[in-house]
Amino acid sequence: MSAEPQAAKPRQKQVTARGNVQLPARVRDAILDQQDASEILICWVQLSVVLLFGTLYFTSPQAAPEYTEFVMVPIALGFYLVFTLGRLAAVYRGRTKDWLLYLSVIVDMALLFALIWSFHLQYKQPPAFYLKAPTLLYVFIFIALRALRFEVRFVIFSGLVAAAGWSALAYYSVADPGGMKMITRDYVLYLTSNRVLIGAEIDKIVSILTVTAIIAVAIGRARRLLVRAVTEETAAHDLARFFAPEVAERITRSEDVLRIGGGEARDATVLFCDIRGFSMFAHTVPPDELMTALAEYQSRLVPVIQRHGGTIDKFMGDGIMATFGAARQSETHAADALRAIDDIMEEAAGWNARRVAKGLPPLPVGAAASSGRIIVGAVGDESRLEYTVIGEAVNVAAKLEKHTKAERVRALTESGAWQLAREQGYVPPAARDTRPGRTVEGIDQPLDLVVLAP
């Protein structure tokens, strides 16, 4: 629990979340992964839209023959279907390039407006006819889709392209020979004929731009929350590498900031284990061999401890301090700790057998456990905190682990932890030797001891 993570150097150039907050590359990559997932969702929504539109078109009654000299709908739908499938395939192959995203916006709007423009040809009406097409509402779908990426620039770009597209259609409707005669100020006449009401077209453009601005502001705020959430999730993941998962979760999910002086009292069991004669071994082997042996030892014992519900409190060279029921309350902490010691002894024996088979010296492992009331909390100062446990059980477990050498055994516990573990359901794999009234260095009163591994 006491490790202090070092600041990770960015793997590549950092980017900014709001133009002034730098993000490490790993956080940026996590955000890009979220955006890639959103882009896949966008493609599927677009595919659903084109399939829905096509289904409605081909299943609905068609226009009378005199109105069907030029029909662009099947052409537009076919082209859009092919483009969407190609884009979907590109998204699944890897990270989407910005140019493809911008191109997709242009294609979306171009096909939609070309389709709307074709209505006056299909139905043999003046261009002003298409200005009343409800198909314009699909513009808002395409703009809203861009919000799924949590990037303001694509929302704004979509809105500007849409506004420019509709402005071009409105201009075309009055730029046509005789088009100026189609302009009216009569709202009723506008609704009941092919006349053009300039104010109505301006309203549509203003609506497009207003909706775009609102969505952009909302996405800007949402993106800041996304960046914060991804940053905290990444930090929690990094914390889990330096702290026990339970402690990392406690720190990241705490409603209050951890403070010095705050603590909780709990009944727990503390376990210590280390390698016998490690100091002598360290002076007789090269550094690489030393660190390899230490890494092997920790990689084998830590999973055993965690599998039984233990939390790694700290590494002290070759020593490991673990707690059961401290970071997370447990009704079986003593039983879990003794089960862990049984498996640690078995794992250590197998590891040493493999070392001997390779011609390497054995590294015997000693362990001890003690139960009692402990205090869980943060110590240190505001610049550097350590989340740890304090209590008599910590001291007794540490002294007992050292005392295993005097007793010429591999693992010990005191009678209180032994009795509590039995009450909590621990069943020893074999009969255990008891040694009452033992004097343990550093402990004032004699202790009744139980040998867990001879």
XYZ file of N, CA, C and O in Angstrom, residues 104-261:
632
model
N -16.669 12.278 -44.994
C -17.945 11.638 -44.692
C -19.030 12.683 -44.442
O -20.172 12.521 -44.880
N -18.683 13.757 -43.732
C -19.651 14.832 -43.491
C -20.094 15.443 -44.815
O -21.290 15.668 -45.055
N -19.122 15.714 -45.679
C -19.445 16.325 -46.979
C -20.327 15.405 -47.808
O -21.315 15.841 -48.418
N -19.997 14.107 -47.817
C -20.801 13.150 -48.590
C -22.213 13.059 -48.027
O -23.197 13.037 -48.772
N -22.331 12.997 -46.698
C -23.653 12.947 -46.069
C -24.517 14.113 -46.543
O -25.650 13.924 -47.016
N -23.990 15.310 -46.389
C -24.772 16.504 -46.718
C -24.977 16.653 -48.212
O -26.077 17.025 -48.667
N -23.944 16.337 -49.006
C -24.066 16.481 -50.459
C -25.144 15.562 -51.019
O -25.965 15.977 -51.853
N -25.141 14.321 -50.567
C -26.155 13.386 -51.053
C -27.551 13.807 -50.603
O -28.520 13.709 -51.376
N -27.665 14.276 -49.351
C -28.979 14.695 -48.859
C -29.502 15.888 -49.661
O -30.663 15.892 -50.108
N -28.652 16.878 -49.889
C -29.110 18.067 -50.604
C -29.306 17.790 -52.097
O -30.188 18.378 -52.735
N -28.484 16.917 -52.658
C -28.705 16.529 -54.058
C -30.041 15.814 -54.205
O -30.770 16.006 -55.190
N -30.363 15.003 -53.204
C -31.649 14.304 -53.227
C -32.811 15.299 -53.147
O -33.786 15.210 -53.899
N -32.673 16.255 -52.227
C -33.725 17.277 -52.092
C -33.828 18.102 -53.382
O -34.930 18.391 -53.871
N -32.685 18.480 -53.942
C -32.675 19.267 -55.183
C -33.372 18.528 -56.324
O -34.052 19.121 -57.159
N -33.226 17.197 -56.360
C -33.799 16.414 -57.463
C -35.314 16.357 -57.423
O -35.947 15.981 -58.420
N -35.921 16.698 -56.317
C -37.384 16.581 -56.209
C -38.107 17.451 -57.245
O -39.131 17.055 -57.783
N -37.555 18.646 -57.520
C -38.270 19.505 -58.464
C -38.162 18.967 -59.887
O -39.035 19.234 -60.732
N -37.104 18.197 -60.167
C -37.010 17.562 -61.485
C -37.934 16.352 -61.567
O -38.626 16.134 -62.573
N -37.939 15.575 -60.486
C -38.771 14.371 -60.469
C -40.249 14.706 -60.619
O -40.985 14.025 -61.334
N -40.669 15.787 -59.954
C -42.087 16.134 -59.970
C -42.411 17.289 -60.919
O -43.512 17.821 -60.904
N -41.400 17.680 -61.757
C -41.595 18.690 -62.790
C -42.183 19.973 -62.220
O -43.207 20.490 -62.693
N -41.497 20.477 -61.188
C -41.916 21.690 -60.509
C -40.768 22.705 -60.534
O -39.619 22.337 -60.770
N -41.041 23.962 -60.278
C -39.952 24.941 -60.174
C -39.072 24.612 -58.976
O -39.499 23.934 -58.038
N -37.831 25.109 -58.981
C -36.910 24.768 -57.892
C -37.450 25.079 -56.493
O -37.106 24.385 -55.529
N -38.281 26.119 -56.390
C -38.810 26.467 -55.066
C -39.598 25.324 -54.439
O -39.796 25.287 -53.226
N -39.995 24.376 -55.250
C -40.787 23.241 -54.770
C -40.043 22.463 -53.680
O -40.636 22.033 -52.688
N -38.710 22.276 -53.893
C -37.974 21.423 -52.949
C -37.717 22.102 -51.606
O -37.324 21.449 -50.647
N -37.932 23.415 -51.530
C -37.678 24.106 -50.263
C -38.628 23.671 -49.151
O -38.343 23.889 -47.980
N -39.744 23.059 -49.527
C -40.713 22.612 -48.517
C -40.579 21.126 -48.202
O -41.391 20.569 -47.465
N -39.548 20.473 -48.734
C -39.379 19.035 -48.509
C -39.017 18.756 -47.050
O -38.051 19.325 -46.521
N -39.778 17.903 -46.384
C -39.450 17.564 -44.986
C -38.148 16.779 -44.858
O -37.642 16.595 -43.743
N -37.587 16.336 -45.977
C -36.328 15.589 -45.953
C -35.202 16.412 -45.343
O -34.186 15.874 -44.899
N -35.368 17.739 -45.302
C -34.374 18.604 -44.672
C -34.115 18.208 -43.220
O -33.005 18.400 -42.703
N -35.105 17.632 -42.566
C -34.950 17.282 -41.145
C -33.827 16.270 -40.922
O -33.289 16.171 -39.812
N -33.455 15.510 -41.968
C -32.356 14.557 -41.821
C -31.032 15.274 -41.535
O -30.089 14.664 -41.032
N -30.973 16.572 -41.873
C -29.784 17.353 -41.568
C -29.462 17.295 -40.075
O -28.303 17.129 -39.672
N -30.480 17.400 -39.258
C -30.255 17.411 -37.810
C -29.783 16.048 -37.301
O -29.039 15.965 -36.321
N -30.204 14.989 -37.985
C -29.704 13.662 -37.619
C -28.213 13.574 -37.897
O -27.422 13.104 -37.064
N -27.802 14.039 -39.072
C -26.393 13.970 -39.436
C -25.531 14.848 -38.527
O -24.394 14.487 -38.197
N -26.044 16.002 -38.129
C -25.291 16.864 -37.209
C -25.181 16.205 -35.838
O -24.110 16.166 -35.224
N -26.305 15.668 -35.352
C -26.308 15.040 -34.028
C -25.412 13.809 -33.982
O -24.792 13.515 -32.946
N -25.311 13.086 -35.114
C -24.460 11.904 -35.142
C -23.008 12.257 -34.822
O -22.292 11.485 -34.177
N -22.576 13.429 -35.289
C -21.187 13.823 -35.063
C -20.901 14.079 -33.583
O -19.745 14.101 -33.165
N -21.944 14.292 -32.817
C -21.751 14.515 -31.381
C -21.257 13.260 -30.678
O -20.668 13.340 -29.596
N -21.478 12.094 -31.280
C -21.074 10.845 -30.638
C -19.562 10.724 -30.500
O -19.069 9.941 -29.681
N -18.812 11.484 -31.296
C -17.350 11.439 -31.198
C -16.810 12.336 -30.081
O -15.619 12.291 -29.767
N -17.662 13.171 -29.517
C -17.236 14.114 -28.475
C -16.130 15.038 -28.988
O -15.190 15.361 -28.261
N -16.252 15.448 -30.253
C -15.321 16.410 -30.823
C -16.115 17.554 -31.431
O -16.883 17.360 -32.387
N -15.920 18.745 -30.894
C -16.693 19.906 -31.307
C -16.469 20.228 -32.778
O -17.400 20.632 -33.487
N -15.250 20.053 -33.264
C -14.930 20.477 -34.629
C -15.785 19.775 -35.679
O -16.181 20.396 -36.668
N -16.095 18.509 -35.470
C -16.899 17.797 -36.462
C -18.366 18.210 -36.395
O -19.066 18.222 -37.412
N -18.832 18.545 -35.206
C -20.203 19.051 -35.074
C -20.324 20.394 -35.787
O -21.254 20.627 -36.575
N -19.366 21.278 -35.512
C -19.407 22.608 -36.150
C -19.265 22.482 -37.667
O -19.978 23.148 -38.426
N -18.360 21.619 -38.106
C -18.174 21.440 -39.547
C -19.453 20.929 -40.204
O -19.842 21.398 -41.284
N -20.119 19.988 -39.548
C -21.377 19.457 -40.099
C -22.427 20.559 -40.193
O -23.145 20.667 -41.201
N -22.545 21.373 -39.151
C -23.520 22.459 -39.157
C -23.232 23.491 -40.228
O -24.152 23.970 -40.923
N -21.952 23.848 -40.401
C -21.596 24.829 -41.422
C -21.845 24.297 -42.826
O -22.342 25.026 -43.697
N -21.513 23.023 -43.051
C -21.770 22.419 -44.366
C -23.270 22.375 -44.638
O -23.730 22.670 -45.750
N -24.051 22.029 -43.605
C -25.507 21.978 -43.780
C -26.071 23.362 -44.083
O -26.916 23.529 -44.977
N -25.625 24.367 -43.335
C -26.104 25.727 -43.568
C -25.711 26.212 -44.951
O -26.513 26.857 -45.665
N -24.475 25.913 -45.353
C -24.028 26.311 -46.694
C -24.817 25.586 -47.767
O -25.190 26.199 -48.793
N -25.097 24.312 -47.552
C -25.861 23.544 -48.532
C -27.265 24.075 -48.721
O -27.748 24.218 -49.854
N -27.926 24.360 -47.596
C -29.297 24.873 -47.723
C -29.309 26.290 -48.297
O -30.207 26.665 -49.053
N -28.304 27.080 -47.975
C -28.186 28.421 -48.555
C -28.037 28.322 -50.069
O -28.640 29.109 -50.820
N -27.242 27.344 -50.522
C -27.058 27.157 -51.960
C -28.364 26.746 -52.628
O -28.705 27.240 -53.719
N -29.138 25.884 -51.987
C -30.426 25.475 -52.565
C -31.404 26.645 -52.610
O -32.145 26.826 -53.589
N -31.407 27.421 -51.521
C -32.306 28.582 -51.502
C -31.913 29.585 -52.584
O -32.775 30.149 -53.283
N -30.622 29.805 -52.744
C -30.162 30.739 -53.782
C -30.522 30.220 -55.170
O -30.960 30.978 -56.039
N -30.331 28.899 -55.389
C -30.646 28.315 -56.693
C -32.120 28.485 -57.042
O -32.487 28.689 -58.203
N -32.973 28.413 -56.021
C -34.418 28.503 -56.286
C -34.846 29.879 -56.782
O -35.846 30.015 -57.483
N -34.088 30.921 -56.431
C -34.450 32.274 -56.888
C -33.521 32.772 -57.985
O -33.807 33.785 -58.643
N -32.381 32.073 -58.178
C -31.449 32.481 -59.224
C -31.884 31.961 -60.581
O -31.430 32.450 -61.622
N -32.757 30.987 -60.598
C -33.280 30.438 -61.845
C -34.044 31.535 -62.596
O -34.656 32.403 -61.966
N -33.996 31.536 -63.921
C -34.775 32.535 -64.668
C -36.225 32.581 -64.193
O -36.908 31.561 -64.140
N -36.624 33.727 -63.808
C -37.986 33.890 -63.292
C -38.101 33.574 -61.826
O -39.192 33.667 -61.251
N -36.966 33.224 -61.210
C -37.007 32.846 -59.807
C -37.350 33.990 -58.890
O -38.007 33.802 -57.855
N -36.927 35.205 -59.251
C -37.207 36.350 -58.387
C -38.709 36.610 -58.277
O -39.183 37.135 -57.267
N -39.429 36.209 -59.314
C -40.880 36.398 -59.280
C -41.557 35.448 -58.291
O -42.730 35.625 -57.958
N -40.789 34.436 -57.873
C -41.359 33.450 -56.946
C -41.309 33.930 -55.494
O -41.910 33.315 -54.622
N -40.601 35.035 -55.240
C -40.466 35.526 -53.867
C -41.767 36.202 -53.437
O -42.381 36.955 -54.190
N -42.175 35.923 -52.230
C -43.392 36.516 -51.680
C -43.189 36.850 -50.214
O -42.281 36.317 -49.565
N -44.050 37.724 -49.737
C -44.078 38.013 -48.305
C -45.348 37.494 -47.659
O -45.558 37.693 -46.473
N -46.186 36.882 -48.469
C -47.459 36.347 -48.000
C -47.227 34.927 -47.474
O -46.937 34.006 -48.249
N -47.380 34.755 -46.169
C -47.095 33.456 -45.560
C -48.057 32.373 -46.038
O -47.662 31.237 -46.308
N -49.337 32.733 -46.164
C -50.330 31.755 -46.629
C -50.027 31.341 -48.054
O -50.081 30.157 -48.412
N -49.708 32.320 -48.902
C -49.367 32.013 -50.285
C -48.123 31.136 -50.351
O -48.026 30.220 -51.172
N -47.173 31.397 -49.452
C -45.955 30.587 -49.390
C -46.273 29.133 -49.066
O -45.723 28.203 -49.679
N -47.176 28.929 -48.119
C -47.505 27.559 -47.708
C -48.345 26.821 -48.732
O -48.296 25.590 -48.809
N -49.116 27.525 -49.509
C -50.076 26.875 -50.421
C -49.615 26.897 -51.869
O -50.395 26.538 -52.761
N -48.364 27.309 -52.124
C -47.878 27.346 -53.502
C -46.379 27.087 -53.505
O -45.779 26.758 -52.485
N -45.796 27.256 -54.689
C -44.358 27.085 -54.832
C -43.603 28.399 -54.678
O -42.483 28.541 -55.181
N -44.190 29.352 -54.003
C -43.538 30.639 -53.805
C -42.471 30.539 -52.723
O -42.473 29.619 -51.881
N -41.553 31.472 -52.731
C -40.416 31.470 -51.804
C -40.594 32.582 -50.781
O -40.820 33.739 -51.156
N -40.483 32.227 -49.518
C -40.506 33.204 -48.428
C -39.089 33.291 -47.859
O -38.621 32.353 -47.209
N -38.402 34.380 -48.171
C -36.998 34.523 -47.779
C -36.817 34.334 -46.274
O -35.878 33.666 -45.810
N -37.727 34.915 -45.491
C -37.619 34.792 -44.043
C -37.662 33.352 -43.568
O -36.976 32.972 -42.615
N -38.489 32.537 -44.255
C -38.599 31.128 -43.865
C -37.288 30.389 -44.098
O -36.863 29.558 -43.278
N -36.624 30.704 -45.227
C -35.364 30.025 -45.520
C -34.264 30.493 -44.565
O -33.412 29.699 -44.160
N -34.301 31.772 -44.205
C -33.343 32.270 -43.210
C -33.583 31.590 -41.871
O -32.637 31.220 -41.156
N -34.866 31.386 -41.521
C -35.191 30.693 -40.266
C -34.595 29.295 -40.249
O -34.079 28.828 -39.212
N -34.667 28.610 -41.396
C -34.127 27.247 -41.457
C -32.611 27.263 -41.256
O -32.052 26.436 -40.528
N -31.955 28.222 -41.911
C -30.493 28.312 -41.767
C -30.119 28.668 -40.334
O -29.181 28.090 -39.746
N -30.846 29.630 -39.758
C -30.583 30.018 -38.366
C -30.820 28.831 -37.435
O -30.061 28.611 -36.476
N -31.873 28.045 -37.703
C -32.156 26.867 -36.867
C -31.023 25.859 -36.948
O -30.599 25.287 -35.927
N -30.510 25.639 -38.158
C -29.395 24.702 -38.326
C -28.184 25.180 -37.532
O -27.548 24.405 -36.792
N -27.861 26.454 -37.668
C -26.692 26.991 -36.980
C -26.894 27.024 -35.465
O -25.959 26.775 -34.695
N -28.119 27.327 -35.028
C -28.390 27.380 -33.590
C -28.291 26.002 -32.955
O -27.677 25.826 -31.893
N -28.912 25.019 -33.621
C -28.822 23.649 -33.105
C -27.366 23.196 -33.076
O -26.914 22.553 -32.118
N -26.619 23.541 -34.130
C -25.197 23.188 -34.174
C -24.450 23.806 -32.998
O -23.636 23.138 -32.331
N -24.716 25.089 -32.729
C -24.029 25.771 -31.631
C -24.375 25.146 -30.281
O -23.502 24.953 -29.428
N -25.642 24.825 -30.087
C -26.064 24.226 -28.814
C -25.390 22.870 -28.607
O -24.867 22.565 -27.529
N -25.413 22.053 -29.675
C -24.782 20.737 -29.573
C -23.282 20.886 -29.346
O -22.677 20.149 -28.559
N -22.663 21.853 -30.025
C -21.225 22.061 -29.876
C -20.873 22.439 -28.442
O -19.891 21.936 -27.876
N -21.657 23.336 -27.857
C -21.406 23.726 -26.466
C -21.580 22.530 -25.539
O -20.765 22.290 -24.629
N -22.651 21.767 -25.763
C -22.898 20.584 -24.922
C -21.780 19.567 -25.064
O -21.321 18.986 -24.069
N -21.307 19.366 -26.308
C -20.240 18.399 -26.532
C -18.926 18.899 -25.936
O -18.129 18.122 -25.416
N -18.702 20.223 -26.004
C -17.496 20.767 -25.386
C -17.457 20.471 -23.897
O -16.423 20.078 -23.350
N -18.585 20.672 -23.247
C -18.653 20.385 -21.811
C -18.565 18.883 -21.552
O -17.896 18.440 -20.606
N -19.245 18.106 -22.397
C -19.211 16.650 -22.216
C -17.815 16.099 -22.454
O -17.390 15.150 -21.788
N -17.087 16.710 -23.402
C -15.734 16.223 -23.668
C -14.827 16.441 -22.465
O -13.974 15.611 -22.157
N -14.992 17.572 -21.806
C -14.183 17.810 -20.610
C -14.460 16.745 -19.560
O -13.550 16.286 -18.865
N -15.732 16.358 -19.433
C -16.071 15.282 -18.495
C -15.481 13.958 -18.964
O -15.013 13.148 -18.155
N -15.507 13.729 -20.293
C -14.923 12.505 -20.835
C -13.434 12.449 -20.547
O -12.908 11.415 -20.112
N -12.741 13.563 -20.788
C -11.303 13.606 -20.536
C -11.019 13.339 -19.062
O -10.114 12.573 -18.708
N -11.809 13.969 -18.196
C -11.607 13.762 -16.763
C -11.867 12.311 -16.379
O -11.112 11.715 -15.600
N -12.947 11.731 -16.934
C -13.281 10.348 -16.598
C -12.204 9.387 -17.081
O -11.790 8.478 -16.351
N -11.722 9.589 -18.323
C -10.683 8.715 -18.856
C -9.390 8.892 -18.083
O -8.677 7.922 -17.791
N -9.073 10.143 -17.730
C -7.858 10.404 -16.955
C -7.916 9.707 -15.601
O -6.947 9.081 -15.156
N -9.065 9.797 -14.930
C -9.200 9.155 -13.624
C -9.185 7.637 -13.753
O -8.619 6.941 -12.903
N -9.801 7.123 -14.827
C -9.780 5.673 -15.037
C -8.354 5.188 -15.294
O -7.928 4.158 -14.767
N -7.613 5.955 -16.097
C -6.217 5.604 -16.361
C -5.393 5.686 -15.092
O -4.539 4.833 -14.828
N -5.645 6.736 -14.301
C -4.919 6.883 -13.039
C -5.230 5.725 -12.096
O -4.338 5.210 -11.414
N -6.506 5.313 -12.062
C -6.884 4.190 -11.207
C -6.184 2.913 -11.653
O -5.734 2.108 -10.826
N -6.078 2.737 -12.980
C -5.375 1.564 -13.502
C -3.901 1.605 -13.112
O -3.300 0.593 -12.730
N -3.301 2.800 -13.222
C -1.896 2.937 -12.833
C -1.711 2.722 -11.336
O -0.727 2.110 -10.900
N -2.660 3.252 -10.534
C -2.571 3.066 -9.087
C -2.589 1.585 -8.724
O -1.911 1.157 -7.787
N -3.376 0.811 -9.479
C -3.505 -0.609 -9.171
C -2.180 -1.344 -9.364
O -1.987 -2.434 -8.824
N -1.265 -0.757 -10.142
C 0.047 -1.374 -10.319
C 0.967 -1.078 -9.144
O 1.916 -1.813 -8.896
N 0.716 0.022 -8.444
C 1.563 0.409 -7.319
C 0.914 0.089 -5.976
O 1.594 -0.042 -4.974
N -0.412 0.027 -5.969
C -1.146 -0.270 -4.752
C -1.947 -1.554 -4.962
O -2.186 -1.977 -6.084
N -2.358 -2.137 -3.871
C -3.279 -3.263 -3.970
C -4.576 -2.776 -4.613
O -4.988 -1.629 -4.420
N -5.235 -3.619 -5.418
C -6.470 -3.191 -6.088
C -7.502 -2.626 -5.124
O -8.185 -1.651 -5.449
N -7.615 -3.222 -3.934
C -8.595 -2.728 -2.969
C -8.261 -1.314 -2.507
O -9.139 -0.478 -2.312
N -6.963 -1.047 -2.339
C -6.542 0.287 -1.893
C -6.730 1.304 -3.011
O -7.202 2.422 -2.780
N -6.359 0.920 -4.237
C -6.548 1.822 -5.376
C -8.019 2.181 -5.537
O -8.378 3.339 -5.779
N -8.877 1.182 -5.394
C -10.317 1.445 -5.506
C -10.786 2.357 -4.373
O -11.603 3.255 -4.585
N -10.237 2.133 -3.203
C -10.630 2.950 -2.045
C -10.223 4.403 -2.260
O -10.969 5.334 -1.941
N -9.034 4.621 -2.836
C -8.544 5.975 -3.064
C -9.348 6.662 -4.156
O -9.780 7.805 -4.015
N -9.560 5.974 -5.287
C -10.204 6.604 -6.438
C -11.705 6.777 -6.254
O -12.298 7.679 -6.847
N -12.319 5.946 -5.448
C -13.771 6.023 -5.283
C -14.198 6.714 -3.994
O -15.385 6.839 -3.723
N -13.218 7.137 -3.213
C -13.557 7.805 -1.961
C -14.253 9.129 -2.223
O -13.852 9.909 -3.091
N -15.340 9.392 -1.486
C -16.062 10.654 -1.644
C -15.283 11.823 -1.054
O -15.469 12.970 -1.456
N -14.407 11.542 -0.101
C -13.603 12.584 0.526
C -12.132 12.362 0.205
O -11.683 11.224 0.010
N -11.372 13.430 0.136
C -9.937 13.336 -0.079
C -9.288 12.682 1.138
O -9.608 13.015 2.282
N -8.397 11.710 0.873
C -7.699 11.071 1.978
C -6.898 12.107 2.759
O -6.210 12.949 2.175
N -6.974 12.050 4.057
C -6.290 13.046 4.872
C -5.491 12.359 5.967
O -5.799 11.260 6.419
N -4.452 13.051 6.384
C -3.623 12.539 7.475
C -4.417 12.618 8.769
O -5.117 13.597 9.036
N -4.301 11.600 9.581
C -4.997 11.608 10.862
C -6.303 10.847 10.832
O -6.889 10.576 11.880
